[in-house]
Amino acid sequence: DQQVKQNSPSLSVQEGRISILNCDYTNSMFDYFLWYKKYPAEGPTFLISISSIKDKNEDGRFTVFLNKSAKHLSLHIVPSQPGDSAVYFCAASTAYSGAGSYQLTFGKGTKLSVIP
Amino acid sequence: DAGITQSPRHKVTETGTPVTLRCHQTENHRYMYWYRQDPGHGLRLIHYSYGVKDTDKGEVSDGYSVSRSKTEDFLLTLESATSSQTSVYFCAIRQGTNTEAFFGQGTRLTVV
């Protein structure tokens, strides 16, 4: 049972336009969400995160939006650049101290291609 | 760069042999994780640790065991490697449950 879902395996965007990557989750105990970027042959690198007490967090060209009622979050990249071409992973965790706590669960990723 | 090192970086082993991968951190972070990455599956959690000698299973723990005898080291062992365990393995460390995790460079394991 996949708790974090990224339903779009790939996305192509023109340079300078907005990239929107989506993520859905099923576990209502998740209270912290993260986005990672991964280039081939490298480890994932942290991009941006958001706590469940917020609905938006911004860091430069990257903005994450959280809709708790819909159990949905999205990553906006504006403007998109060719160097943003990578696989993007959504992740979620919980501070709930029960069975399965402390896990950091990832989606399957979305491959973003930014076309010059 | 976060102080996290995985070893070895590449390994080829034969089916049925035991294999141990090491994750070493210099950050004194409490949480450590082992993931495997496979095409079409993203990053799947194998095992994780929330303290010395405190470990728990993740989504794909069958065929794997872990140990954490000290804060800085988290070992992943394949008791008897199978071809289905050919993958790229990533270790991650994390200070708290509301902080980011830092990943190692990965270990590419091939079981022939």
mmCIF file of C-alpha atoms in Angstrom:
data_model
loop_
_atom_site.group_PDB
_atom_site.id
_atom_site.type_symbol
_atom_site.label_atom_id
_atom_site.label_comp_id
_atom_site.label_asym_id
_atom_site.label_seq_id
_atom_site.Cartn_x
_atom_site.Cartn_y
_atom_site.Cartn_z
ATOM 1 C CA ASP A 1 0.000 0.000 0.000
ATOM 2 C CA GLN A 2 1.734 3.093 -1.255
ATOM 3 C CA GLN A 3 1.417 5.912 1.272
ATOM 4 C CA VAL A 4 3.080 8.592 -0.855
ATOM 5 C CA LYS A 5 2.107 8.770 -4.513
ATOM 6 C CA GLN A 6 3.563 10.693 -7.408
ATOM 7 C CA ASN A 7 1.264 9.813 -10.257
ATOM 8 C CA SER A 8 3.196 11.513 -13.046
ATOM 9 C CA PRO A 9 6.350 9.576 -13.955
ATOM 10 C CA SER A 10 7.572 12.389 -16.179
ATOM 11 C CA LEU A 11 7.019 16.045 -17.014
ATOM 12 C CA SER A 12 8.426 18.249 -19.774
ATOM 13 C CA VAL A 13 8.480 22.031 -19.469
ATOM 14 C CA GLN A 14 9.932 24.840 -21.568
ATOM 15 C CA GLU A 15 12.739 26.857 -20.047
ATOM 16 C CA GLY A 16 11.404 29.925 -18.251
ATOM 17 C CA ARG A 17 7.956 28.455 -17.652
ATOM 18 C CA ILE A 18 6.541 27.054 -14.426
ATOM 19 C CA SER A 19 7.040 23.418 -13.446
ATOM 20 C CA ILE A 20 4.415 21.919 -11.151
ATOM 21 C CA LEU A 21 5.094 18.549 -9.567
ATOM 22 C CA ASN A 22 2.351 16.850 -7.591
ATOM 23 C CA CYS A 23 2.259 14.437 -4.692
ATOM 24 C CA ASP A 24 -0.579 12.759 -2.797
ATOM 25 C CA TYR A 25 -0.454 10.926 0.515
ATOM 26 C CA THR A 26 -2.806 8.623 2.358
ATOM 27 C CA ASN A 27 -1.506 8.557 5.943
ATOM 28 C CA SER A 28 -3.210 11.303 7.959
ATOM 29 C CA MET A 29 -0.462 11.043 10.611
ATOM 30 C CA PHE A 30 2.125 12.532 8.246
ATOM 31 C CA ASP A 31 3.050 15.964 9.539
ATOM 32 C CA TYR A 32 6.249 16.879 7.724
ATOM 33 C CA PHE A 33 6.822 16.839 3.988
ATOM 34 C CA LEU A 34 9.946 17.185 1.889
ATOM 35 C CA TRP A 35 11.038 17.422 -1.721
ATOM 36 C CA TYR A 36 14.301 16.025 -3.032
ATOM 37 C CA LYS A 37 16.077 16.317 -6.358
ATOM 38 C CA LYS A 38 18.212 13.525 -7.756
ATOM 39 C CA TYR A 39 20.685 13.510 -10.598
ATOM 40 C CA PRO A 40 21.926 10.211 -12.096
ATOM 41 C CA ALA A 41 24.683 8.480 -10.122
ATOM 42 C CA GLU A 42 24.270 10.851 -7.180
ATOM 43 C CA GLY A 43 22.424 10.712 -3.878
ATOM 44 C CA PRO A 44 19.179 12.674 -3.492
ATOM 45 C CA THR A 45 19.610 16.250 -2.325
ATOM 46 C CA PHE A 46 17.156 18.144 -0.168
ATOM 47 C CA LEU A 47 15.228 20.966 -1.812
ATOM 48 C CA ILE A 48 12.492 22.279 0.433
ATOM 49 C CA SER A 49 10.175 21.121 3.200
ATOM 50 C CA ILE A 50 6.907 22.089 4.837
ATOM 51 C CA SER A 51 5.336 21.382 8.191
ATOM 52 C CA SER A 52 1.677 20.451 8.437
ATOM 53 C CA ILE A 53 0.965 23.667 10.356
ATOM 54 C CA LYS A 54 1.710 25.657 7.209
ATOM 55 C CA ASP A 55 0.159 25.671 3.765
ATOM 56 C CA LYS A 56 3.027 27.272 1.865
ATOM 57 C CA ASN A 57 6.786 27.511 2.052
ATOM 58 C CA GLU A 58 8.989 29.404 -0.356
ATOM 59 C CA ASP A 59 12.714 29.276 -1.056
ATOM 60 C CA GLY A 60 13.890 31.218 -4.067
ATOM 61 C CA ARG A 61 12.470 29.666 -7.227
ATOM 62 C CA PHE A 62 10.927 26.789 -5.276
ATOM 63 C CA THR A 63 7.566 26.886 -3.520
ATOM 64 C CA VAL A 64 5.789 23.995 -1.850
ATOM 65 C CA PHE A 65 2.044 24.090 -1.245
ATOM 66 C CA LEU A 66 0.241 21.797 1.176
ATOM 67 C CA ASN A 67 -3.494 21.050 1.113
ATOM 68 C CA LYS A 68 -4.118 18.897 4.176
ATOM 69 C CA SER A 69 -7.808 18.344 3.546
ATOM 70 C CA ALA A 70 -7.001 16.906 0.116
ATOM 71 C CA LYS A 71 -3.824 15.188 1.355
ATOM 72 C CA HIS A 72 -1.993 16.812 -1.525
ATOM 73 C CA LEU A 73 1.171 18.786 -1.947
ATOM 74 C CA SER A 74 2.841 20.357 -4.917
ATOM 75 C CA LEU A 75 6.219 21.793 -5.809
ATOM 76 C CA HIS A 76 6.341 24.844 -8.060
ATOM 77 C CA ILE A 77 9.550 25.827 -9.811
ATOM 78 C CA VAL A 78 9.533 29.288 -11.367
ATOM 79 C CA PRO A 79 11.212 29.975 -13.695
ATOM 80 C CA SER A 80 12.320 26.520 -14.777
ATOM 81 C CA GLN A 81 15.924 26.153 -15.914
ATOM 82 C CA PRO A 82 17.668 23.352 -17.846
ATOM 83 C CA GLY A 83 19.720 22.559 -14.725
ATOM 84 C CA ASP A 84 16.472 21.666 -12.974
ATOM 85 C CA SER A 85 16.197 18.558 -15.160
ATOM 86 C CA ALA A 86 16.301 15.697 -12.663
ATOM 87 C CA VAL A 87 14.097 13.217 -10.836
ATOM 88 C CA TYR A 88 12.079 14.820 -8.041
ATOM 89 C CA PHE A 89 10.951 12.826 -5.038
ATOM 90 C CA CYS A 90 8.259 13.736 -2.566
ATOM 91 C CA ALA A 91 8.665 12.382 0.987
ATOM 92 C CA ALA A 92 6.636 12.409 4.187
ATOM 93 C CA SER A 93 7.227 11.629 7.858
ATOM 94 C CA THR A 94 5.512 11.712 11.204
ATOM 95 C CA ALA A 95 6.547 12.546 14.722
ATOM 96 C CA TYR A 96 3.821 10.276 16.051
ATOM 97 C CA SER A 97 5.424 7.896 18.522
ATOM 98 C CA GLY A 98 3.775 4.658 17.613
ATOM 99 C CA ALA A 99 4.339 1.662 15.389
ATOM 100 C CA GLY A 100 6.043 2.690 12.183
ATOM 101 C CA SER A 101 7.011 6.054 13.521
ATOM 102 C CA TYR A 102 10.226 7.817 12.522
ATOM 103 C CA GLN A 103 9.921 6.465 8.991
ATOM 104 C CA LEU A 104 10.650 8.723 6.049
ATOM 105 C CA THR A 105 8.530 7.504 3.148
ATOM 106 C CA PHE A 106 9.189 8.446 -0.473
ATOM 107 C CA GLY A 107 7.117 8.486 -3.619
ATOM 108 C CA LYS A 108 8.290 6.897 -6.862
ATOM 109 C CA GLY A 109 9.524 10.167 -8.300
ATOM 110 C CA THR A 110 8.786 12.391 -11.283
ATOM 111 C CA LYS A 111 11.390 12.948 -13.982
ATOM 112 C CA LEU A 112 11.422 16.611 -14.949
ATOM 113 C CA SER A 113 12.880 17.651 -18.285
ATOM 114 C CA VAL A 114 13.334 21.369 -18.884
ATOM 115 C CA ILE A 115 13.691 22.070 -22.582
ATOM 116 C CA PRO A 116 15.943 24.980 -23.586
ATOM 117 C CA ASP B 1 28.454 18.249 2.441
ATOM 118 C CA ALA B 2 26.820 16.311 5.240
ATOM 119 C CA GLY B 3 29.303 13.959 6.887
ATOM 120 C CA ILE B 4 27.959 10.705 5.563
ATOM 121 C CA THR B 5 30.011 8.043 3.822
ATOM 122 C CA GLN B 6 28.906 4.785 2.254
ATOM 123 C CA SER B 7 31.242 1.893 1.575
ATOM 124 C CA PRO B 8 31.871 0.230 -0.712
ATOM 125 C CA ARG B 9 30.669 2.421 -3.573
ATOM 126 C CA HIS B 10 30.494 -0.494 -5.987
ATOM 127 C CA LYS B 11 30.364 -4.229 -5.392
ATOM 128 C CA VAL B 12 29.815 -7.311 -7.506
ATOM 129 C CA THR B 13 29.043 -10.484 -5.605
ATOM 130 C CA GLU B 14 27.819 -13.978 -6.315
ATOM 131 C CA THR B 15 24.405 -15.358 -5.475
ATOM 132 C CA GLY B 16 24.322 -16.917 -2.031
ATOM 133 C CA THR B 17 27.216 -14.958 -0.544
ATOM 134 C CA PRO B 18 26.816 -12.624 2.426
ATOM 135 C CA VAL B 19 27.320 -8.903 1.840
ATOM 136 C CA THR B 20 27.610 -6.025 4.283
ATOM 137 C CA LEU B 21 27.241 -2.384 3.347
ATOM 138 C CA ARG B 22 28.410 0.314 5.708
ATOM 139 C CA CYS B 23 27.067 3.774 6.390
ATOM 140 C CA HIS B 24 29.216 6.068 8.503
ATOM 141 C CA GLN B 25 28.242 9.523 9.748
ATOM 142 C CA THR B 26 30.138 12.231 11.577
ATOM 143 C CA GLU B 27 27.063 14.364 12.378
ATOM 144 C CA ASN B 28 25.871 12.521 15.514
ATOM 145 C CA HIS B 29 22.372 12.365 14.018
ATOM 146 C CA ARG B 30 19.889 10.112 15.761
ATOM 147 C CA TYR B 31 18.079 8.639 12.770
ATOM 148 C CA MET B 32 19.650 6.531 10.028
ATOM 149 C CA TYR B 33 17.948 4.885 7.072
ATOM 150 C CA TRP B 34 18.709 2.371 4.357
ATOM 151 C CA TYR B 35 16.876 2.664 1.022
ATOM 152 C CA ARG B 36 17.119 0.876 -2.269
ATOM 153 C CA GLN B 37 16.408 2.556 -5.570
ATOM 154 C CA ASP B 38 15.091 0.568 -8.508
ATOM 155 C CA PRO B 39 13.564 1.733 -11.811
ATOM 156 C CA GLY B 40 9.850 2.273 -11.435
ATOM 157 C CA HIS B 41 9.945 1.930 -7.659
ATOM 158 C CA GLY B 42 11.575 5.101 -6.436
ATOM 159 C CA LEU B 43 13.221 4.979 -3.026
ATOM 160 C CA ARG B 44 11.984 2.137 -0.871
ATOM 161 C CA LEU B 45 12.809 1.932 2.805
ATOM 162 C CA ILE B 46 14.576 -1.268 3.886
ATOM 163 C CA HIS B 47 15.361 -0.655 7.558
ATOM 164 C CA TYR B 48 15.871 2.333 9.772
ATOM 165 C CA SER B 49 17.316 3.155 13.161
ATOM 166 C CA TYR B 50 16.158 5.651 15.772
ATOM 167 C CA GLY B 51 19.052 5.157 18.152
ATOM 168 C CA VAL B 52 21.876 2.817 19.105
ATOM 169 C CA LYS B 53 20.543 -0.745 19.010
ATOM 170 C CA ASP B 54 17.067 0.609 18.085
ATOM 171 C CA THR B 55 16.047 -0.504 14.610
ATOM 172 C CA ASP B 56 12.850 -1.296 12.769
ATOM 173 C CA LYS B 57 11.737 -2.743 9.466
ATOM 174 C CA GLY B 58 10.724 -0.754 6.464
ATOM 175 C CA GLU B 59 8.700 -1.596 3.399
ATOM 176 C CA VAL B 60 11.126 -4.085 1.805
ATOM 177 C CA SER B 61 13.026 -5.665 4.707
ATOM 178 C CA ASP B 62 12.869 -9.343 3.677
ATOM 179 C CA GLY B 63 16.364 -10.732 3.085
ATOM 180 C CA TYR B 64 18.069 -7.851 4.903
ATOM 181 C CA SER B 65 19.247 -7.275 8.444
ATOM 182 C CA VAL B 66 20.805 -4.241 10.095
ATOM 183 C CA SER B 67 22.858 -3.367 13.109
ATOM 184 C CA ARG B 68 23.718 -0.160 14.877
ATOM 185 C CA SER B 69 26.157 -0.717 17.721
ATOM 186 C CA LYS B 70 27.291 2.914 17.815
ATOM 187 C CA THR B 71 25.791 6.210 16.755
ATOM 188 C CA GLU B 72 28.014 6.746 13.744
ATOM 189 C CA ASP B 73 27.665 3.387 11.987
ATOM 190 C CA PHE B 74 24.661 1.657 10.455
ATOM 191 C CA LEU B 75 25.352 -1.651 8.734
ATOM 192 C CA LEU B 76 23.117 -3.355 6.185
ATOM 193 C CA THR B 77 23.644 -7.086 5.686
ATOM 194 C CA LEU B 78 22.367 -9.331 2.952
ATOM 195 C CA GLU B 79 22.691 -12.746 4.570
ATOM 196 C CA SER B 80 22.546 -14.637 1.272
ATOM 197 C CA ALA B 81 22.498 -12.332 -1.723
ATOM 198 C CA THR B 82 20.008 -12.949 -4.537
ATOM 199 C CA SER B 83 19.784 -11.414 -8.010
ATOM 200 C CA SER B 84 16.653 -9.503 -6.940
ATOM 201 C CA GLN B 85 18.843 -7.553 -4.519
ATOM 202 C CA THR B 86 20.820 -6.037 -7.370
ATOM 203 C CA SER B 87 20.151 -2.365 -6.803
ATOM 204 C CA VAL B 88 21.524 0.982 -5.753
ATOM 205 C CA TYR B 89 21.505 1.354 -1.996
ATOM 206 C CA PHE B 90 21.356 4.717 -0.256
ATOM 207 C CA CYS B 91 21.935 5.562 3.357
ATOM 208 C CA ALA B 92 20.387 8.667 4.896
ATOM 209 C CA ILE B 93 20.809 10.442 8.217
ATOM 210 C CA ARG B 94 18.442 12.757 9.996
ATOM 211 C CA GLN B 95 18.640 14.810 13.158
ATOM 212 C CA GLY B 96 14.917 14.882 13.976
ATOM 213 C CA THR B 97 11.544 13.883 12.591
ATOM 214 C CA ASN B 98 10.869 17.460 11.465
ATOM 215 C CA THR B 99 14.183 18.012 9.721
ATOM 216 C CA GLU B 100 15.629 17.137 6.366
ATOM 217 C CA ALA B 101 17.517 13.934 5.717
ATOM 218 C CA PHE B 102 20.947 13.871 4.095
ATOM 219 C CA PHE B 103 21.879 11.093 1.733
ATOM 220 C CA GLY B 104 25.090 9.319 0.979
ATOM 221 C CA GLN B 105 26.415 8.862 -2.543
ATOM 222 C CA GLY B 106 25.029 5.363 -2.847
ATOM 223 C CA THR B 107 26.369 1.835 -3.265
ATOM 224 C CA ARG B 108 25.782 0.041 -6.528
ATOM 225 C CA LEU B 109 25.451 -3.669 -5.775
ATOM 226 C CA THR B 110 25.326 -6.302 -8.487
ATOM 227 C CA VAL B 111 24.501 -9.909 -7.605
ATOM 228 C CA VAL B 112 25.475 -12.355 -10.352
#
